[in-house]
Coordinates of C-alpha atoms (C1' of nucleotides) in Angstrom, one line a residue:
Chain A
X1 CA -34.6 38.1 27.0
X2 CA -38.2 37.2 27.7
X3 CA -38.0 34.3 30.0
X4 CA -40.4 32.6 32.2
X5 CA -38.2 30.0 33.7
X6 CA -39.1 30.0 37.4
X7 CA -35.4 29.9 38.3
X8 CA -35.1 33.4 37.0
X9 CA -38.0 35.2 38.5
X10 CA -36.3 38.5 39.1
X11 CA -36.0 39.3 35.4
X12 CA -39.5 38.4 34.4
X13 CA -42.4 39.6 32.4
X14 CA -44.6 41.4 34.9
X15 CA -42.7 44.4 36.1
X16 CA -44.6 47.5 35.4
X17 CA -42.0 50.0 36.4
X18 CA -38.3 50.2 36.0
X19 CA -37.3 51.6 39.4
X20 CA -39.6 49.2 41.2
X21 CA -38.0 46.4 39.2
X22 CA -34.5 47.4 40.1
X23 CA -35.4 47.9 43.8
X24 CA -36.7 44.3 44.0
X25 CA -33.8 42.7 42.2
X26 CA -31.7 40.3 44.3
X27 CA -28.7 39.1 42.5
X28 CA -27.9 36.2 44.8
X29 CA -31.3 34.6 44.9
X30 CA -31.1 32.1 42.0
X31 CA -28.6 29.8 40.4
X32 CA -26.1 31.4 38.1
X33 CA -23.0 30.1 36.5
X34 CA -19.5 31.5 37.3
X35 CA -17.8 33.3 34.5
X36 CA -14.0 33.3 34.1
X37 CA -11.6 34.6 31.5
X38 CA -8.7 32.4 30.4
X39 CA -6.0 33.8 28.1
X40 CA -3.6 31.9 25.9
X41 CA -0.5 34.0 25.7
X42 CA 1.1 32.9 22.4
X43 CA 4.6 33.4 21.0
X44 CA 6.5 31.9 18.1
X45 CA 10.0 30.5 19.0
X46 CA 12.2 28.1 17.1
X47 CA 9.6 27.2 14.6
X48 CA 6.9 26.4 17.1
X49 CA 4.1 28.1 18.9
X50 CA 4.5 28.4 22.6
X51 CA 2.2 29.4 25.4
X52 CA 2.4 30.3 29.1
X53 CA 0.8 27.9 31.6
X54 CA 0.2 28.2 35.4
X55 CA 0.4 25.3 37.8
X56 CA -2.8 24.6 39.6
X57 CA -2.6 24.3 43.3
X58 CA -6.1 23.1 44.1
X59 CA -8.6 20.6 42.8
X60 CA -9.6 19.8 40.2
X61 CA -6.6 19.1 38.0
X62 CA -4.4 19.8 41.1
X63 CA -0.7 20.1 40.0
X64 CA -2.0 20.2 36.4
X65 CA -1.4 23.1 34.1
X66 CA -3.9 25.8 33.1
X67 CA -4.0 28.9 31.0
X68 CA -3.7 32.0 33.1
X69 CA -7.2 33.1 34.0
X70 CA -9.6 34.0 36.8
X71 CA -13.0 35.3 37.6
X72 CA -14.6 38.2 35.9
X73 CA -15.1 41.1 38.3
X74 CA -18.6 42.4 38.3
X75 CA -17.4 45.9 37.5
X76 CA -15.1 45.2 34.7
X77 CA -15.6 44.3 31.1
X78 CA -14.4 41.0 29.7
X79 CA -11.5 42.7 27.9
X80 CA -10.5 44.5 31.1
X81 CA -10.6 41.2 33.0
X82 CA -8.3 39.6 30.4
X83 CA -6.0 42.6 30.6
X84 CA -5.9 42.5 34.4
X85 CA -5.4 38.8 34.7
X86 CA -2.6 38.8 32.1
X87 CA -0.9 41.6 34.0
X88 CA -1.2 39.8 37.3
X89 CA -0.3 36.3 36.1
X90 CA 2.2 37.1 33.4
X91 CA 3.3 40.7 34.2
X92 CA 2.6 42.0 30.7
X93 CA 0.4 44.7 29.4
X94 CA -0.4 46.4 26.1
X95 CA -0.2 43.2 24.0
X96 CA -2.5 42.3 21.1
X97 CA -5.4 40.8 22.9
X98 CA -8.5 39.5 21.3
X99 CA -11.5 37.4 22.4
X100 CA -11.5 33.9 21.0
X101 CA -14.5 31.9 22.0
X102 CA -16.6 31.1 25.0
X103 CA -16.5 27.6 26.4
X104 CA -19.5 26.5 28.4
X105 CA -19.9 22.7 28.5
X106 CA -21.8 22.1 31.8
X107 CA -19.3 19.5 33.0
X108 CA -16.1 21.4 32.0
X109 CA -15.6 22.2 35.7
X110 CA -16.7 19.6 38.3
X111 CA -17.1 22.1 41.1
X112 CA -19.9 24.2 39.6
X113 CA -21.0 25.6 36.3
X114 CA -18.2 27.7 35.0
X115 CA -18.4 29.4 31.7
X116 CA -15.1 30.7 30.5
X117 CA -14.5 33.4 27.9
X118 CA -11.2 32.5 26.2
X119 CA -8.9 35.2 24.9
X120 CA -5.6 35.0 23.2
X121 CA -2.7 37.4 23.3
X122 CA 0.4 37.6 21.1
X123 CA 3.9 38.6 22.1
X124 CA 7.3 38.6 20.4
X125 CA 9.8 36.0 21.5
X126 CA 12.1 38.5 23.2
X127 CA 9.4 39.6 25.7
X128 CA 8.1 36.1 25.9
X129 CA 11.5 34.8 27.2
X130 CA 11.3 37.3 30.0
X131 CA 7.8 36.3 30.9
X132 CA 8.5 32.6 31.1
X133 CA 11.2 33.1 33.7
X134 CA 9.5 35.7 35.8
X135 CA 7.3 35.3 38.8
X136 CA 3.5 35.8 39.0
X137 CA 2.1 38.3 41.4
X138 CA 0.5 35.4 43.2
X139 CA 3.8 33.4 43.1
X140 CA 2.1 30.5 41.3
X141 CA 4.5 28.3 39.3
X142 CA 4.7 29.1 35.6
X143 CA 6.0 27.3 32.6
X144 CA 6.3 28.0 28.9
X145 CA 5.0 25.1 26.9
X146 CA 5.3 24.2 23.2
X147 CA 2.1 23.5 21.3
X148 CA 2.0 20.2 19.5
X149 CA -0.3 20.6 16.6
X150 CA -0.8 17.2 14.9
X151 CA -3.9 17.5 12.9
X152 CA -4.4 15.1 10.1
X153 CA -6.0 16.2 6.8
X154 CA -9.0 17.8 8.5
X155 CA -7.7 20.6 10.7
X156 CA -9.0 21.4 14.1
X157 CA -9.3 19.8 17.5
X158 CA -7.4 19.8 20.7
X159 CA -3.7 20.7 20.9
X160 CA -1.3 19.2 23.4
X161 CA 1.3 21.2 25.3
X162 CA 4.9 20.0 25.9
X163 CA 7.4 21.2 28.4
X164 CA 10.7 22.6 27.0
X165 CA 12.1 19.0 27.2
X166 CA 9.3 17.7 25.1
X167 CA 7.3 15.9 27.8
X168 CA 3.5 16.2 27.6
X169 CA 1.8 18.3 30.2
X170 CA -1.5 17.6 31.8
X171 CA -3.8 20.5 30.8
X172 CA -6.7 21.4 33.1
X173 CA -10.3 21.6 32.0
X174 CA -10.8 22.0 28.3
X175 CA -7.7 24.1 27.9
X176 CA -6.4 21.8 25.2
X177 CA -9.5 22.6 23.2
X178 CA -8.9 26.3 23.7
X179 CA -5.4 26.0 22.5
X180 CA -6.6 24.2 19.4
X181 CA -9.0 27.0 18.7
X182 CA -6.3 29.5 19.1
X183 CA -4.2 27.8 16.4
X184 CA -7.2 27.7 14.1
X185 CA -7.9 31.3 14.7
X186 CA -4.3 32.4 14.1
X187 CA -4.2 30.4 10.9
X188 CA -7.4 31.9 9.7
X189 CA -6.4 35.5 10.4
X190 CA -2.8 35.2 9.2
X191 CA -3.4 36.1 5.6
X192 CA -6.0 38.8 6.2
X193 CA -4.8 40.7 9.2
X194 CA -1.4 41.8 10.4
X195 CA -1.3 39.4 13.4
X196 CA 2.1 38.1 12.2
X197 CA 3.7 41.3 13.2
X198 CA 2.5 40.9 16.8
X199 CA 4.8 37.9 17.1
X200 CA 7.9 39.9 16.1
X201 CA 9.9 42.6 17.8
X202 CA 9.7 46.1 16.3
X203 CA 12.3 45.5 13.7
X204 CA 12.7 42.3 11.8
X205 CA 14.0 40.8 8.5
X206 CA 11.8 39.4 5.8
X207 CA 13.3 36.0 6.7
X208 CA 12.1 36.3 10.3
X209 CA 8.7 37.4 9.1
X210 CA 8.4 34.4 6.8
X211 CA 9.5 32.1 9.6
X212 CA 6.7 33.4 11.8
X213 CA 4.2 32.9 9.1
X214 CA 5.4 29.3 8.5
X215 CA 5.2 28.6 12.2
X216 CA 1.7 29.8 12.5
X217 CA 0.5 28.3 9.3
X218 CA 2.3 25.0 10.0
X219 CA 3.5 24.8 6.4
X220 CA 6.3 26.3 4.3
X221 CA 5.7 29.6 2.5
X222 CA 7.1 30.2 -0.9
X223 CA 10.1 32.4 -0.5
X224 CA 9.8 34.5 -3.6
X225 CA 6.1 35.2 -3.6
X226 CA 6.1 35.8 0.2
X227 CA 8.7 38.5 -0.3
X228 CA 6.8 40.1 -3.2
X229 CA 3.5 40.0 -1.3
X230 CA 4.9 41.6 1.8
X231 CA 6.9 44.3 0.0
X232 CA 3.8 45.3 -2.1
X233 CA 1.4 45.0 0.8
X234 CA 2.1 48.5 2.1
X235 CA 2.4 47.0 5.6
X236 CA 6.2 47.3 5.8
X237 CA 8.6 50.2 6.2
X238 CA 12.2 49.7 5.2
X239 CA 14.5 51.1 7.9
X240 CA 17.7 51.3 5.9
X241 CA 19.3 49.4 8.7
X242 CA 20.8 46.0 8.2
X243 CA 21.5 43.0 10.3
X244 CA 24.9 42.8 12.1
X245 CA 27.3 39.8 12.5
X246 CA 25.3 37.2 10.6
X247 CA 28.1 35.4 8.6
X248 CA 26.4 36.1 5.3
X249 CA 25.0 39.0 3.4
X250 CA 23.0 40.9 6.0
X251 CA 19.3 41.4 5.4
X252 CA 17.5 44.8 5.7
X253 CA 15.4 45.4 8.8
X254 CA 11.8 46.3 8.3
X255 CA 9.1 47.8 10.6
X256 CA 5.4 47.2 10.6
X257 CA 3.5 50.2 9.3
X258 CA -0.1 50.4 8.5
X259 CA -0.3 52.7 5.5
X260 CA -3.2 54.7 4.3
X261 CA -4.9 53.6 1.1
X262 CA -3.2 56.4 -0.9
X263 CA 0.2 55.3 0.4
X264 CA -0.5 51.7 -0.5
X265 CA -1.3 52.6 -4.1
X266 CA 1.7 54.8 -4.5
X267 CA 3.9 52.1 -2.8
X268 CA 3.1 49.9 -5.8
X269 CA 5.1 52.0 -8.3
Chain B
X1 CA -8.0 29.9 37.7
X2 CA -5.8 30.9 40.7
X3 CA -7.7 33.7 42.3
X4 CA -7.5 35.3 45.7
X5 CA -10.2 37.9 45.3
X6 CA -12.1 37.8 48.6
X7 CA -15.4 38.0 46.6
X8 CA -14.7 34.4 45.4
X9 CA -13.6 32.6 48.5
X10 CA -15.3 29.3 47.5
X11 CA -12.9 28.6 44.7
X12 CA -9.7 29.5 46.5
X13 CA -6.1 28.3 47.1
X14 CA -6.3 26.4 50.3
X15 CA -8.5 23.4 49.7
X16 CA -6.6 20.3 50.4
X17 CA -9.1 17.7 49.3
X18 CA -11.4 17.6 46.4
X19 CA -14.5 16.1 48.0
X20 CA -14.1 18.4 51.0
X21 CA -13.9 21.3 48.6
X22 CA -17.0 20.4 46.7
X23 CA -18.9 19.8 50.0
X24 CA -18.3 23.3 51.2
X25 CA -19.1 25.0 47.9
X26 CA -22.0 27.4 48.0
X27 CA -22.9 28.7 44.6
X28 CA -25.2 31.5 45.8
X29 CA -22.9 33.1 48.3
X30 CA -21.1 35.6 46.2
X31 CA -21.7 37.9 43.3
X32 CA -21.9 36.4 39.9
X33 CA -23.0 37.8 36.6
X34 CA -26.0 36.5 34.8
X35 CA -25.3 34.7 31.5
X36 CA -27.7 34.9 28.6
X37 CA -27.6 33.7 25.0
X38 CA -28.9 35.9 22.2
X39 CA -29.2 34.6 18.7
X40 CA -29.5 36.6 15.4
X41 CA -31.5 34.5 13.0
X42 CA -30.4 35.7 9.6
X43 CA -31.9 35.3 6.2
X44 CA -31.3 37.0 2.8
X45 CA -34.4 38.3 1.1
X46 CA -34.8 40.8 -1.8
X47 CA -31.1 41.8 -1.8
X48 CA -31.0 42.5 2.0
X49 CA -30.2 40.7 5.2
X50 CA -33.0 40.3 7.6
X51 CA -33.3 39.2 11.2
X52 CA -36.0 38.2 13.6
X53 CA -36.7 40.5 16.6
X54 CA -38.9 40.1 19.7
X55 CA -40.7 42.9 21.3
X56 CA -39.7 43.5 24.9
X57 CA -42.5 43.7 27.4
X58 CA -40.5 44.9 30.4
X59 CA -37.8 47.3 31.4
X60 CA -35.3 48.2 30.3
X61 CA -36.0 49.0 26.6
X62 CA -39.6 48.2 27.2
X63 CA -41.5 48.0 23.9
X64 CA -38.1 48.0 22.1
X65 CA -36.9 45.2 20.0
X66 CA -34.4 42.5 21.0
X67 CA -32.8 39.5 19.5
X68 CA -34.4 36.3 20.7
X69 CA -32.5 35.1 23.7
X70 CA -32.7 34.1 27.4
X71 CA -30.8 32.8 30.3
X72 CA -28.5 29.8 30.1
X73 CA -29.8 26.9 32.1
X74 CA -27.2 25.5 34.5
X75 CA -27.5 22.1 33.0
X76 CA -27.2 22.9 29.4
X77 CA -24.3 23.9 27.2
X78 CA -24.3 27.2 25.4
X79 CA -25.0 25.6 22.1
X80 CA -28.0 23.8 23.6
X81 CA -29.2 27.0 25.1
X82 CA -29.1 28.7 21.8
X83 CA -30.9 25.8 20.1
X84 CA -33.6 25.7 22.8
X85 CA -34.2 29.4 22.8
X86 CA -34.4 29.5 19.0
X87 CA -36.9 26.7 19.1
X88 CA -39.0 28.4 21.7
X89 CA -38.9 31.9 20.3
X90 CA -38.8 31.2 16.6
X91 CA -40.1 27.6 16.3
X92 CA -37.1 26.5 14.2
X93 CA -34.6 23.7 14.7
X94 CA -31.7 22.2 12.9
X95 CA -30.4 25.4 11.4
X96 CA -26.8 26.3 10.9
X97 CA -26.0 27.8 14.3
X98 CA -22.7 29.1 15.4
X99 CA -21.3 31.1 18.3
X100 CA -20.4 34.7 17.4
X101 CA -18.9 36.6 20.3
X102 CA -19.5 37.3 23.9
X103 CA -20.6 40.8 24.9
X104 CA -19.9 41.8 28.5
X105 CA -19.8 45.5 29.0
X106 CA -20.6 46.0 32.7
X107 CA -23.3 48.6 31.9
X108 CA -24.9 46.8 28.9
X109 CA -27.9 45.9 31.1
X110 CA -28.9 48.4 33.8
X111 CA -30.5 45.7 36.0
X112 CA -27.5 43.7 36.9
X113 CA -24.4 42.4 35.3
X114 CA -25.5 40.3 32.3
X115 CA -23.0 38.7 30.0
X116 CA -24.5 37.5 26.7
X117 CA -23.0 34.9 24.5
X118 CA -24.2 35.9 21.0
X119 CA -25.0 33.3 18.3
X120 CA -26.1 33.6 14.8
X121 CA -28.3 31.2 12.8
X122 CA -28.9 31.0 9.0
X123 CA -32.1 30.1 7.3
X124 CA -33.4 30.2 3.7
X125 CA -36.0 32.8 2.8
X126 CA -38.8 30.3 2.4
X127 CA -38.5 29.1 6.0
X128 CA -37.8 32.6 7.2
X129 CA -41.1 33.8 5.7
X130 CA -42.9 31.2 7.8
X131 CA -41.0 32.2 11.0
X132 CA -41.8 35.9 10.6
X133 CA -45.5 35.3 10.6
X134 CA -45.7 32.6 13.2
X135 CA -46.2 32.9 17.0
X136 CA -43.7 32.4 19.7
X137 CA -44.3 29.8 22.4
X138 CA -44.4 32.6 24.9
X139 CA -46.7 34.7 22.6
X140 CA -44.3 37.6 22.5
X141 CA -44.6 39.9 19.5
X142 CA -42.2 39.1 16.7
X143 CA -41.1 41.0 13.6
X144 CA -38.8 40.5 10.8
X145 CA -36.4 43.4 10.4
X146 CA -34.1 44.5 7.5
X147 CA -30.5 45.2 8.4
X148 CA -29.2 48.5 7.3
X149 CA -25.5 48.3 6.8
X150 CA -24.1 51.7 6.1
X151 CA -20.4 51.4 6.8
X152 CA -18.1 53.8 5.2
X153 CA -14.6 52.9 3.9
X154 CA -13.7 51.2 7.2
X155 CA -16.1 48.3 7.7
X156 CA -17.6 47.4 11.1
X157 CA -19.7 48.9 13.8
X158 CA -23.3 48.8 14.8
X159 CA -26.0 47.9 12.3
X160 CA -29.5 49.4 12.4
X161 CA -32.7 47.4 11.9
X162 CA -35.7 48.6 9.9
X163 CA -39.2 47.3 9.9
X164 CA -40.7 46.0 6.6
X165 CA -41.8 49.6 5.8
X166 CA -38.3 50.9 6.3
X167 CA -38.8 52.6 9.6
X168 CA -35.9 52.3 12.1
X169 CA -36.6 50.1 15.1
X170 CA -35.3 50.7 18.6
X171 CA -32.9 47.9 19.4
X172 CA -32.4 46.9 23.0
X173 CA -29.1 46.7 24.8
X174 CA -26.1 46.3 22.5
X175 CA -28.0 44.3 20.0
X176 CA -27.1 46.7 17.1
X177 CA -23.5 45.9 17.9
X178 CA -24.2 42.2 17.8
X179 CA -25.9 42.5 14.4
X180 CA -22.9 44.5 13.2
X181 CA -20.6 41.7 14.2
X182 CA -22.8 39.1 12.5
X183 CA -22.5 41.0 9.2
X184 CA -18.7 41.2 9.7
X185 CA -18.6 37.4 10.5
X186 CA -20.7 36.5 7.5
X187 CA -18.6 38.5 5.1
X188 CA -15.4 37.1 6.5
X189 CA -16.6 33.5 6.2
X190 CA -18.4 33.9 2.8
X191 CA -15.4 33.0 0.6
X192 CA -14.0 30.3 2.8
X193 CA -16.9 28.3 4.1
X194 CA -20.1 27.2 2.5
X195 CA -22.3 29.5 4.6
X196 CA -23.9 30.9 1.5
X197 CA -25.8 27.7 0.9
X198 CA -27.4 27.9 4.4
X199 CA -29.3 30.9 3.1
X200 CA -30.8 29.1 0.2
X201 CA -33.4 26.3 -0.2
X202 CA -32.2 22.9 -1.1
X203 CA -32.2 23.5 -4.8
X204 CA -31.2 26.9 -6.3
X205 CA -29.9 28.4 -9.5
X206 CA -26.5 29.9 -9.9
X207 CA -28.2 33.3 -10.2
X208 CA -29.8 32.9 -6.8
X209 CA -26.6 31.8 -5.3
X210 CA -24.8 34.8 -6.7
X211 CA -27.6 37.0 -5.4
X212 CA -27.1 35.7 -1.9
X213 CA -23.4 36.3 -2.1
X214 CA -23.9 39.8 -3.2
X215 CA -26.4 40.4 -0.4
X216 CA -24.0 39.1 2.2
X217 CA -20.9 40.8 0.8
X218 CA -22.7 44.0 0.1
X219 CA -21.1 44.4 -3.3
X220 CA -21.6 43.0 -6.8
X221 CA -19.9 39.7 -7.7
X222 CA -18.5 39.3 -11.2
X223 CA -21.0 37.1 -13.0
X224 CA -18.6 35.1 -15.1
X225 CA -15.9 34.4 -12.6
X226 CA -18.5 33.6 -9.9
X227 CA -20.0 31.0 -12.1
X228 CA -16.6 29.5 -12.8
X229 CA -15.5 29.5 -9.2
X230 CA -18.7 27.8 -8.1
X231 CA -18.7 25.2 -10.8
X232 CA -15.1 24.2 -10.2
X233 CA -15.4 24.4 -6.4
X234 CA -16.8 20.9 -6.1
X235 CA -19.5 22.2 -3.8
X236 CA -22.3 22.0 -6.3
X237 CA -24.2 19.1 -7.7
X238 CA -26.2 19.7 -10.9
X239 CA -29.7 18.2 -10.6
X240 CA -30.5 18.1 -14.3
X241 CA -33.7 19.9 -13.4
X242 CA -34.5 23.3 -14.8
X243 CA -36.5 26.3 -13.7
X244 CA -40.2 26.5 -14.7
X245 CA -42.2 29.4 -16.0
X246 CA -39.5 32.1 -16.0
X247 CA -40.1 33.8 -19.3
X248 CA -36.6 33.2 -20.5
X249 CA -34.2 30.4 -20.9
X250 CA -34.6 28.4 -17.6
X251 CA -31.5 28.0 -15.5
X252 CA -30.4 24.6 -14.1
X253 CA -31.0 23.9 -10.5
X254 CA -28.1 22.9 -8.3
X255 CA -27.8 21.4 -4.8
X256 CA -25.1 21.9 -2.3
X257 CA -22.8 18.9 -1.9
X258 CA -19.6 18.7 0.0
X259 CA -17.4 16.5 -2.1
X260 CA -14.4 14.5 -1.0
X261 CA -11.0 15.7 -2.2
X262 CA -10.8 13.0 -4.9
X263 CA -14.2 14.0 -6.2
X264 CA -13.1 17.6 -6.3
X265 CA -10.1 16.9 -8.4
X266 CA -12.0 14.7 -10.8
X267 CA -14.7 17.3 -11.0
X268 CA -12.3 19.7 -12.6
X269 CA -12.1 17.7 -15.8
Chain C
dG1 C1' 38.2 32.6 -2.5
dC2 C1' 34.3 30.1 0.0
dA3 C1' 29.9 29.5 2.3
dA4 C1' 25.7 31.3 3.2
dT5 C1' 21.9 34.0 2.7
dA6 C1' 19.8 38.5 0.6
dG7 C1' 17.9 40.3 -3.2
dT8 C1' 16.6 40.9 -8.5
dG9 C1' 14.8 39.6 -13.0
dT10 C1' 12.2 36.6 -15.8
dC11 C1' 9.3 32.9 -17.4
dT12 C1' 5.1 30.2 -16.8
dA13 C1' 0.7 28.5 -15.0
dT14 C1' -3.5 29.9 -12.9
dC15 C1' -7.3 32.7 -12.2
dA16 C1' -10.4 36.8 -12.3
dG17 C1' -12.5 40.2 -15.2
dA18 C1' -14.3 41.5 -19.7
dC19 C1' -16.7 40.4 -23.6
dA20 C1' -18.5 38.0 -27.7
dA21 C1' -21.4 34.4 -29.3
dT22 C1' -24.8 30.9 -28.9
dA23 C1' -28.9 28.5 -26.5
dT24 C1' -33.6 28.2 -24.8
dA25 C1' -37.5 29.4 -22.4
dG26 C1' -42.3 32.4 -22.6
dC27 C1' -44.8 35.4 -25.4
Chain D
dG1 C1' -39.6 36.4 -34.4
dC2 C1' -38.7 39.1 -30.0
dT3 C1' -37.1 39.5 -25.2
dA4 C1' -34.6 38.0 -21.5
dT5 C1' -31.6 35.3 -19.2
dA6 C1' -28.5 31.0 -19.3
dT7 C1' -24.4 29.1 -20.8
dT8 C1' -20.0 28.5 -23.4
dG9 C1' -15.7 30.1 -25.3
dT10 C1' -11.9 33.3 -25.8
dC11 C1' -8.8 37.0 -24.7
dT12 C1' -6.2 39.8 -21.3
dG13 C1' -4.1 41.4 -17.1
dA14 C1' -2.6 40.3 -12.3
dT15 C1' -0.4 37.2 -9.3
dA16 C1' 2.0 32.9 -7.4
dG17 C1' 5.5 29.5 -8.0
dA18 C1' 9.8 28.3 -10.0
dC19 C1' 14.3 29.3 -11.2
dA20 C1' 18.5 31.6 -12.7
dC21 C1' 21.5 35.1 -11.5
dT22 C1' 23.8 38.7 -8.9
dA23 C1' 25.1 41.0 -4.2
dT24 C1' 27.3 41.2 0.2
dT25 C1' 28.7 39.7 4.5
dG26 C1' 32.1 36.7 7.8
dC27 C1' 35.6 33.6 7.7

DNA sequence: GCAATAGTGTCTATCAGACAATATAGC
DNA sequence: GCTATATTGTCTGATAGACACTATTGC
């Protein structure tokens, strides 16, 4: 924070007194980047990951598709900005929402320097279906898009987005990179945190849970050991309720439940 | 990116033409946050994690200690800013350097809204010793500080910094939170990425490697299985060289080497 | 009964932890 | 030889993958 760059004279070395410093501060007097928040709202449907995109109505990338986002208000935290923008643009609140990474290539926006703090949010496919068909507060056009993850041996990199018919969409800015990092993050956290449950409704079968894991991980999960792992993890609570009208033996429904350490150890009897 | 907030009129909905838009853009005309980069330079010495701090010479937190950092230049990327500031303040280049998290509480800096993109860098204890005693380009006072991680059962949270005599240091802003997140990140990546090697000189013994792992993880690592895991990982290359003057059977020195998949499989013979 | 999936029990390979035994340096 | 640590080999318990078998629904 000690900086002598003449472009930033207001926060310099020579101020002797705090109140005097604050009195002389002029926030508009030197060049600053803009800061935005962009959020990838992710769901898992039909064995693929999906996200919500907003049609751009101005340059650059006019008529292209972007992650819902916007400027950070000077009075709100980054988390609050992400919450607010997701509520405005997607009409959802209270989702799992976590900061992903900050993208700041100087040329990522041709207008001016824009640094974006990327977030991702997770939602179950039932709520996601409602979001995809609703309207934004600002009436901007929305679309759900399927993520096309074709990484070779070495994982990582940009991820394309396809419309429901399978046609590629033009993604604005570096949003394909953001989506790629979302997939990497999800895969990395899948086995060590309960993010899989955030993609499912409150009650679900073990089969549905495994399907979500396979969708996120991008590879099949062994059926037997997956069942064992989940049942002994202490993260599930059996409801005693079973599926209805499935044409085969109905599976039991489970709920996500974070147990205490005591309960975990006694659950392993 | 669709935003109607009147505080951001320059990037609005109604521009019909890109060049016209760019011509009318005025970057200084509305309220923007400042963006800084702060980097925690981390090393592992004597069974503890250490970092480099810079003495603040102005308000707020005058005479307190801060992570080396500074403003992001409008023409450079975030990674470049972190590289540049680390070179200026610590005189080191070419280290492992990775973005950590972006901290943006509106009140984290009383002067104005400052959003900081936190990075962490890793360095072996030999180079770190040189950095701690050197001088910054801007002649600001530097100190190496030991991280005191006392997390109870639930891990996470702020981490205190102690001077070499063990006295607590006053950390500026939310830098104790940044250091806490660094420790969390290191622990999370330790078993899945080769970050442990970044904390060691080019050649090292398995004992030294295990010591680094124990320092980062904050708990002992089983000696036998650690040796086995490392030797079968394909990440190590035996040099044939042995320690000198150690008063006991000298251990072999290894180097870090990322092998191809073929080499990994044949290394398991 | 048939089809389809849920759920249980068991065997095996792999790997971590524990521990014993041997090797090699300085003194 | 003595001390200290390196290095190797072996045994055991926990867990994942594989597979056989039973259970329960709609039709």
